[in-house]
């Protein structure tokens, strides 16, 4: 994304801008460049939680699951508790550890009941999608749509939703969200 690159050129030492640049590289499939970028960020600020989150995401996309799990745990320990916990569940699911992924779903739901704050349905849908449960994932996406969940903002382009793209129910959801065909 040109705007993020321009921001990085203007402020090359901003960890948040550099992390955003790494995220853009990751989204465009440039994994090794994203990895190099986020490593530079963490060299200058090893306690930058968002940096660990981005590094974990790169590892996840490269299917380096044990490294991703370790980095998501670091991000969680550095303060990104909720986001890193959801991502951990997804990586556990992708790596075949269904029991841990399902345990996190139950923990999130218990926490939501305790605080009377619902877990965003889009997050649960992404975990179920990683578990390979298309029906639960689609039901979660429908609920997320009803909740106006921000997890749906990148539904049209995020590779996380690729397994559902051919499903007519997913295509109908995109039409209801007014995305162009």
PDB file of C-alpha atoms in Angstrom:
ATOM      1  CA  UNK A   1       0.000   0.000   0.000  1.00  0.00           C
ATOM      2  CA  UNK A   2       1.546   3.255  -1.150  1.00  0.00           C
ATOM      3  CA  UNK A   3       0.338   5.287   1.825  1.00  0.00           C
ATOM      4  CA  UNK A   4       2.011   2.986   4.345  1.00  0.00           C
ATOM      5  CA  UNK A   5       5.241   2.975   2.304  1.00  0.00           C
ATOM      6  CA  UNK A   6       5.140   6.772   2.136  1.00  0.00           C
ATOM      7  CA  UNK A   7       4.625   6.969   5.914  1.00  0.00           C
ATOM      8  CA  UNK A   8       7.577   4.602   6.415  1.00  0.00           C
ATOM      9  CA  UNK A   9       9.720   6.788   4.164  1.00  0.00           C
ATOM     10  CA  UNK A  10       8.751   9.872   6.167  1.00  0.00           C
ATOM     11  CA  UNK A  11       9.233   8.235   9.573  1.00  0.00           C
ATOM     12  CA  UNK A  12      11.545   5.235   9.139  1.00  0.00           C
ATOM     13  CA  UNK A  13      11.937   4.676  12.889  1.00  0.00           C
ATOM     14  CA  UNK A  14       8.251   4.446  13.823  1.00  0.00           C
ATOM     15  CA  UNK A  15       7.619   0.894  15.011  1.00  0.00           C
ATOM     16  CA  UNK A  16       3.873   1.083  14.366  1.00  0.00           C
ATOM     17  CA  UNK A  17       4.371   2.280  10.787  1.00  0.00           C
ATOM     18  CA  UNK A  18       7.044  -0.363  10.140  1.00  0.00           C
ATOM     19  CA  UNK A  19       4.737  -3.039  11.588  1.00  0.00           C
ATOM     20  CA  UNK A  20       1.957  -1.817   9.287  1.00  0.00           C
ATOM     21  CA  UNK A  21       4.375  -2.061   6.359  1.00  0.00           C
ATOM     22  CA  UNK A  22       5.213  -5.636   7.369  1.00  0.00           C
ATOM     23  CA  UNK A  23       1.475  -6.363   7.547  1.00  0.00           C
ATOM     24  CA  UNK A  24       0.969  -5.018   4.040  1.00  0.00           C
ATOM     25  CA  UNK A  25       3.858  -7.122   2.746  1.00  0.00           C
ATOM     26  CA  UNK A  26       2.346 -10.156   4.435  1.00  0.00           C
ATOM     27  CA  UNK A  27      -1.110  -9.506   2.932  1.00  0.00           C
ATOM     28  CA  UNK A  28       0.438  -9.279  -0.522  1.00  0.00           C
ATOM     29  CA  UNK A  29       2.168 -12.645  -0.075  1.00  0.00           C
ATOM     30  CA  UNK A  30       5.675 -11.238   0.281  1.00  0.00           C
ATOM     31  CA  UNK A  31       6.444 -13.319   3.372  1.00  0.00           C
ATOM     32  CA  UNK A  32      10.227 -13.065   3.392  1.00  0.00           C
ATOM     33  CA  UNK A  33      10.142  -9.283   2.986  1.00  0.00           C
ATOM     34  CA  UNK A  34       7.553  -9.031   5.764  1.00  0.00           C
ATOM     35  CA  UNK A  35       9.744 -11.211   7.978  1.00  0.00           C
ATOM     36  CA  UNK A  36      12.810  -9.038   7.360  1.00  0.00           C
ATOM     37  CA  UNK A  37      10.828  -5.844   8.006  1.00  0.00           C
ATOM     38  CA  UNK A  38       9.284  -6.986  11.277  1.00  0.00           C
ATOM     39  CA  UNK A  39      12.587  -8.386  12.525  1.00  0.00           C
ATOM     40  CA  UNK A  40      14.119  -4.919  12.052  1.00  0.00           C
ATOM     41  CA  UNK A  41      11.299  -3.441  14.128  1.00  0.00           C
ATOM     42  CA  UNK A  42      11.846  -5.937  16.937  1.00  0.00           C
ATOM     43  CA  UNK A  43      15.615  -5.335  16.900  1.00  0.00           C
ATOM     44  CA  UNK A  44      14.961  -1.721  17.821  1.00  0.00           C
ATOM     45  CA  UNK A  45      12.089  -2.445  20.224  1.00  0.00           C
ATOM     46  CA  UNK A  46      11.999  -6.047  21.468  1.00  0.00           C
ATOM     47  CA  UNK A  47       9.004  -5.292  23.725  1.00  0.00           C
ATOM     48  CA  UNK A  48       6.777  -3.961  20.947  1.00  0.00           C
ATOM     49  CA  UNK A  49       3.719  -6.207  21.279  1.00  0.00           C
ATOM     50  CA  UNK A  50       2.309  -5.411  17.821  1.00  0.00           C
ATOM     51  CA  UNK A  51       5.682  -6.392  16.360  1.00  0.00           C
ATOM     52  CA  UNK A  52       5.467  -9.824  17.942  1.00  0.00           C
ATOM     53  CA  UNK A  53       1.913 -10.148  16.673  1.00  0.00           C
ATOM     54  CA  UNK A  54       3.023  -9.361  13.122  1.00  0.00           C
ATOM     55  CA  UNK A  55       6.018 -11.707  13.393  1.00  0.00           C
ATOM     56  CA  UNK A  56       3.695 -14.472  14.582  1.00  0.00           C
ATOM     57  CA  UNK A  57       1.404 -13.806  11.621  1.00  0.00           C
ATOM     58  CA  UNK A  58       4.319 -14.140   9.210  1.00  0.00           C
ATOM     59  CA  UNK A  59       5.332 -17.423  10.827  1.00  0.00           C
ATOM     60  CA  UNK A  60       1.736 -18.605  10.647  1.00  0.00           C
ATOM     61  CA  UNK A  61       1.495 -17.891   6.921  1.00  0.00           C
ATOM     62  CA  UNK A  62       4.828 -19.684   6.407  1.00  0.00           C
ATOM     63  CA  UNK A  63       3.345 -22.647   8.346  1.00  0.00           C
ATOM     64  CA  UNK A  64       6.038 -22.291  11.012  1.00  0.00           C
ATOM     65  CA  UNK A  65       3.501 -23.063  13.708  1.00  0.00           C
ATOM     66  CA  UNK A  66       5.706 -23.537  16.768  1.00  0.00           C
ATOM     67  CA  UNK A  67       7.403 -20.192  16.071  1.00  0.00           C
ATOM     68  CA  UNK A  68       4.006 -18.544  15.519  1.00  0.00           C
ATOM     69  CA  UNK A  69       2.685 -19.922  18.799  1.00  0.00           C
ATOM     70  CA  UNK A  70       5.726 -18.622  20.697  1.00  0.00           C
ATOM     71  CA  UNK A  71       5.353 -15.139  19.180  1.00  0.00           C
ATOM     72  CA  UNK A  72       1.595 -14.963  19.770  1.00  0.00           C
ATOM     73  CA  UNK A  73       2.286 -15.855  23.406  1.00  0.00           C
ATOM     74  CA  UNK A  74       4.879 -13.043  23.606  1.00  0.00           C
ATOM     75  CA  UNK A  75       2.365 -10.586  22.140  1.00  0.00           C
ATOM     76  CA  UNK A  76      -0.215 -11.749  24.656  1.00  0.00           C
ATOM     77  CA  UNK A  77       2.240 -11.380  27.535  1.00  0.00           C
ATOM     78  CA  UNK A  78       3.095  -7.862  26.328  1.00  0.00           C
ATOM     79  CA  UNK A  79      -0.523  -6.751  26.523  1.00  0.00           C
ATOM     80  CA  UNK A  80      -2.335  -7.847  23.365  1.00  0.00           C
ATOM     81  CA  UNK A  81      -4.200 -10.496  25.307  1.00  0.00           C
ATOM     82  CA  UNK A  82      -7.476 -10.862  23.428  1.00  0.00           C
ATOM     83  CA  UNK A  83      -6.164 -10.509  19.872  1.00  0.00           C
ATOM     84  CA  UNK A  84      -3.222 -12.837  20.472  1.00  0.00           C
ATOM     85  CA  UNK A  85      -5.453 -15.398  22.183  1.00  0.00           C
ATOM     86  CA  UNK A  86      -7.790 -15.565  19.179  1.00  0.00           C
ATOM     87  CA  UNK A  87      -4.791 -15.876  16.870  1.00  0.00           C
ATOM     88  CA  UNK A  88      -3.370 -18.631  19.066  1.00  0.00           C
ATOM     89  CA  UNK A  89      -6.597 -20.592  18.694  1.00  0.00           C
ATOM     90  CA  UNK A  90      -6.387 -20.231  14.920  1.00  0.00           C
ATOM     91  CA  UNK A  91      -2.771 -21.424  14.832  1.00  0.00           C
ATOM     92  CA  UNK A  92      -3.553 -24.345  17.121  1.00  0.00           C
ATOM     93  CA  UNK A  93      -6.353 -25.299  14.726  1.00  0.00           C
ATOM     94  CA  UNK A  94      -4.168 -24.914  11.643  1.00  0.00           C
ATOM     95  CA  UNK A  95      -1.414 -27.009  13.212  1.00  0.00           C
ATOM     96  CA  UNK A  96      -3.856 -29.810  14.018  1.00  0.00           C
ATOM     97  CA  UNK A  97      -4.254 -29.184  17.758  1.00  0.00           C
ATOM     98  CA  UNK A  98      -8.043 -29.145  17.734  1.00  0.00           C
ATOM     99  CA  UNK A  99      -8.331 -29.643  21.506  1.00  0.00           C
ATOM    100  CA  UNK A 100      -6.375 -26.473  22.328  1.00  0.00           C
ATOM    101  CA  UNK A 101      -8.286 -24.429  19.748  1.00  0.00           C
ATOM    102  CA  UNK A 102     -11.631 -25.600  21.121  1.00  0.00           C
ATOM    103  CA  UNK A 103     -10.451 -24.963  24.676  1.00  0.00           C
ATOM    104  CA  UNK A 104      -9.705 -21.334  23.761  1.00  0.00           C
ATOM    105  CA  UNK A 105     -13.189 -20.972  22.235  1.00  0.00           C
ATOM    106  CA  UNK A 106     -14.697 -22.167  25.528  1.00  0.00           C
ATOM    107  CA  UNK A 107     -12.436 -19.815  27.530  1.00  0.00           C
ATOM    108  CA  UNK A 108     -13.415 -16.852  25.351  1.00  0.00           C
ATOM    109  CA  UNK A 109     -17.097 -17.678  25.734  1.00  0.00           C
ATOM    110  CA  UNK A 110     -16.763 -18.068  29.534  1.00  0.00           C
ATOM    111  CA  UNK A 111     -14.959 -14.725  29.735  1.00  0.00           C
ATOM    112  CA  UNK A 112     -17.689 -13.116  27.650  1.00  0.00           C
ATOM    113  CA  UNK A 113     -20.373 -14.410  30.005  1.00  0.00           C
ATOM    114  CA  UNK A 114     -18.418 -13.146  33.035  1.00  0.00           C
ATOM    115  CA  UNK A 115     -17.980  -9.666  31.604  1.00  0.00           C
ATOM    116  CA  UNK A 116     -21.317  -9.564  29.777  1.00  0.00           C
ATOM    117  CA  UNK A 117     -19.378  -8.602  26.623  1.00  0.00           C
ATOM    118  CA  UNK A 118     -19.976 -10.934  23.676  1.00  0.00           C
ATOM    119  CA  UNK A 119     -17.026 -12.414  21.827  1.00  0.00           C
ATOM    120  CA  UNK A 120     -17.040 -10.919  18.333  1.00  0.00           C
ATOM    121  CA  UNK A 121     -18.686 -13.549  16.153  1.00  0.00           C
ATOM    122  CA  UNK A 122     -16.143 -12.958  13.394  1.00  0.00           C
ATOM    123  CA  UNK A 123     -13.346 -14.140  15.685  1.00  0.00           C
ATOM    124  CA  UNK A 124     -15.164 -17.344  16.531  1.00  0.00           C
ATOM    125  CA  UNK A 125     -15.963 -17.844  12.835  1.00  0.00           C
ATOM    126  CA  UNK A 126     -12.263 -17.563  11.962  1.00  0.00           C
ATOM    127  CA  UNK A 127     -11.346 -20.166  14.572  1.00  0.00           C
ATOM    128  CA  UNK A 128     -14.004 -22.557  13.271  1.00  0.00           C
ATOM    129  CA  UNK A 129     -12.822 -21.930   9.733  1.00  0.00           C
ATOM    130  CA  UNK A 130      -9.272 -22.868  10.774  1.00  0.00           C
ATOM    131  CA  UNK A 131     -10.730 -25.999  12.388  1.00  0.00           C
ATOM    132  CA  UNK A 132     -12.286 -26.875   9.035  1.00  0.00           C
ATOM    133  CA  UNK A 133     -15.848 -26.509  10.311  1.00  0.00           C
ATOM    134  CA  UNK A 134     -17.454 -24.634   7.411  1.00  0.00           C
ATOM    135  CA  UNK A 135     -20.966 -24.746   8.879  1.00  0.00           C
ATOM    136  CA  UNK A 136     -19.951 -23.168  12.200  1.00  0.00           C
ATOM    137  CA  UNK A 137     -17.757 -20.661  10.353  1.00  0.00           C
ATOM    138  CA  UNK A 138     -20.605 -19.580   8.056  1.00  0.00           C
ATOM    139  CA  UNK A 139     -23.029 -19.363  10.987  1.00  0.00           C
ATOM    140  CA  UNK A 140     -20.487 -17.183  12.801  1.00  0.00           C
ATOM    141  CA  UNK A 141     -20.079 -14.939   9.760  1.00  0.00           C
ATOM    142  CA  UNK A 142     -23.838 -14.483   9.545  1.00  0.00           C
ATOM    143  CA  UNK A 143     -23.891 -13.490  13.213  1.00  0.00           C
ATOM    144  CA  UNK A 144     -20.905 -11.186  12.661  1.00  0.00           C
ATOM    145  CA  UNK A 145     -22.808  -9.514   9.823  1.00  0.00           C
ATOM    146  CA  UNK A 146     -25.778  -8.934  12.125  1.00  0.00           C
ATOM    147  CA  UNK A 147     -23.427  -7.496  14.790  1.00  0.00           C
ATOM    148  CA  UNK A 148     -21.645  -5.237  12.255  1.00  0.00           C
ATOM    149  CA  UNK A 149     -18.429  -6.939  13.374  1.00  0.00           C
ATOM    150  CA  UNK A 150     -15.242  -5.216  12.226  1.00  0.00           C
ATOM    151  CA  UNK A 151     -13.699  -8.628  11.442  1.00  0.00           C
ATOM    152  CA  UNK A 152     -15.717  -8.525   8.242  1.00  0.00           C
ATOM    153  CA  UNK A 153     -13.992  -5.405   6.916  1.00  0.00           C
ATOM    154  CA  UNK A 154     -11.442  -7.410   4.956  1.00  0.00           C
ATOM    155  CA  UNK A 155     -13.640 -10.418   4.189  1.00  0.00           C
ATOM    156  CA  UNK A 156     -13.411  -9.772   0.444  1.00  0.00           C
ATOM    157  CA  UNK A 157      -9.595  -9.915   0.340  1.00  0.00           C
ATOM    158  CA  UNK A 158      -8.325 -11.767   3.409  1.00  0.00           C
ATOM    159  CA  UNK A 159      -6.791 -15.149   2.589  1.00  0.00           C
ATOM    160  CA  UNK A 160      -8.293 -16.483   5.829  1.00  0.00           C
ATOM    161  CA  UNK A 161     -11.657 -16.670   4.044  1.00  0.00           C
ATOM    162  CA  UNK A 162     -10.350 -18.449   0.923  1.00  0.00           C
ATOM    163  CA  UNK A 163     -11.827 -21.841   1.924  1.00  0.00           C
ATOM    164  CA  UNK A 164     -15.319 -20.298   1.769  1.00  0.00           C
ATOM    165  CA  UNK A 165     -15.056 -18.302  -1.454  1.00  0.00           C
ATOM    166  CA  UNK A 166     -16.791 -20.908  -3.619  1.00  0.00           C
ATOM    167  CA  UNK A 167     -19.657 -21.404  -1.162  1.00  0.00           C
ATOM    168  CA  UNK A 168     -22.875 -19.767  -2.429  1.00  0.00           C
ATOM    169  CA  UNK A 169     -23.744 -18.689   1.142  1.00  0.00           C
ATOM    170  CA  UNK A 170     -20.440 -16.834   1.397  1.00  0.00           C
ATOM    171  CA  UNK A 171     -21.051 -15.164  -1.969  1.00  0.00           C
ATOM    172  CA  UNK A 172     -24.544 -14.163  -0.810  1.00  0.00           C
ATOM    173  CA  UNK A 173     -23.041 -12.616   2.323  1.00  0.00           C
ATOM    174  CA  UNK A 174     -20.616 -10.580   0.193  1.00  0.00           C
ATOM    175  CA  UNK A 175     -23.553  -9.337  -1.915  1.00  0.00           C
ATOM    176  CA  UNK A 176     -25.482  -8.329   1.230  1.00  0.00           C
ATOM    177  CA  UNK A 177     -22.412  -6.404   2.333  1.00  0.00           C
ATOM    178  CA  UNK A 178     -22.559  -4.567  -1.026  1.00  0.00           C
ATOM    179  CA  UNK A 179     -19.155  -5.744  -2.236  1.00  0.00           C
ATOM    180  CA  UNK A 180     -18.803  -5.622  -5.990  1.00  0.00           C
ATOM    181  CA  UNK A 181     -18.786  -9.012  -7.727  1.00  0.00           C
TER     182      UNK A 181
END
